[in-house]
Amino acid sequence: MSNIITNLMHVIKEESPELSDKSIKREARRRFIDRVDSSFYCTKNKAVEMELHHLAL
């Protein structure tokens, strides 16, 4: 999952270089969550949050 989020963040940065790191992370989270089945919302939201803060194992 780390590679997916990292790649997504790179794409967003290329699309919108004016965005701050915080905004890029927010957009990466939104795009990732939009693509994952909504029945896993709580789990995926926490997983993405941990990944963005480098807390995932």
Short mmCIF file of C-alpha atoms in Angstrom, two decimals:
data_model
loop_
_atom_site.label_atom_id
_atom_site.label_comp_id
_atom_site.label_asym_id
_atom_site.label_seq_id
_atom_site.Cartn_x
_atom_site.Cartn_y
_atom_site.Cartn_z
CA MET A 1 0.00 0.00 0.00
CA SER A 2 2.91 2.32 0.66
CA ASN A 3 3.97 2.24 -2.99
CA ILE A 4 0.44 3.00 -4.17
CA ILE A 5 0.12 6.03 -1.93
CA THR A 6 3.62 7.26 -2.73
CA ASN A 7 2.96 6.96 -6.45
CA LEU A 8 -0.38 8.69 -6.07
CA MET A 9 1.28 11.56 -4.20
CA HIS A 10 3.86 11.91 -7.01
CA VAL A 11 1.08 12.06 -9.62
CA ILE A 12 -0.78 14.71 -7.65
CA LYS A 13 2.39 16.77 -7.22
CA GLU A 14 3.04 16.61 -10.97
CA GLU A 15 -0.56 17.60 -11.71
CA SER A 16 -0.59 20.46 -9.20
CA PRO A 17 2.94 21.52 -8.19
CA GLU A 18 1.54 24.52 -6.32
CA LEU A 19 -0.06 22.32 -3.63
CA SER A 20 1.54 22.09 -0.20
CA ASP A 21 2.65 18.72 1.18
CA LYS A 22 -0.37 18.73 3.48
CA SER A 23 -2.72 19.35 0.56
CA ILE A 24 -1.07 16.61 -1.48
CA LYS A 25 -1.53 14.14 1.38
CA ARG A 26 -5.16 15.21 1.77
CA GLU A 27 -5.80 14.73 -1.96
CA ALA A 28 -4.00 11.36 -1.99
CA ARG A 29 -6.16 10.22 0.91
CA ARG A 30 -9.33 11.37 -0.86
CA ARG A 31 -8.45 9.69 -4.15
CA PHE A 32 -7.42 6.45 -2.49
CA ILE A 33 -10.53 6.26 -0.35
CA ASP A 34 -12.75 7.06 -3.34
CA ARG A 35 -11.38 3.99 -5.10
CA VAL A 36 -11.68 1.50 -2.25
CA ASP A 37 -14.96 -0.18 -1.41
CA SER A 38 -16.96 2.02 0.95
CA SER A 39 -17.72 -0.95 3.23
CA PHE A 40 -14.12 -0.72 4.46
CA TYR A 41 -14.22 3.01 5.16
CA CYS A 42 -13.05 3.02 8.80
CA THR A 43 -10.28 0.51 8.23
CA LYS A 44 -9.00 2.04 5.03
CA ASN A 45 -9.16 5.59 6.34
CA LYS A 46 -7.03 4.64 9.35
CA ALA A 47 -4.63 2.65 7.13
CA VAL A 48 -4.16 5.57 4.76
CA GLU A 49 -3.66 7.96 7.66
CA MET A 50 -1.01 5.69 9.19
CA GLU A 51 0.72 5.30 5.82
CA LEU A 52 0.82 9.05 5.25
CA HIS A 53 2.47 9.51 8.65
CA HIS A 54 4.86 6.59 8.14
CA LEU A 55 3.33 4.59 10.99
CA ALA A 56 2.33 1.50 9.00
CA LEU A 57 4.32 -1.64 9.57
#
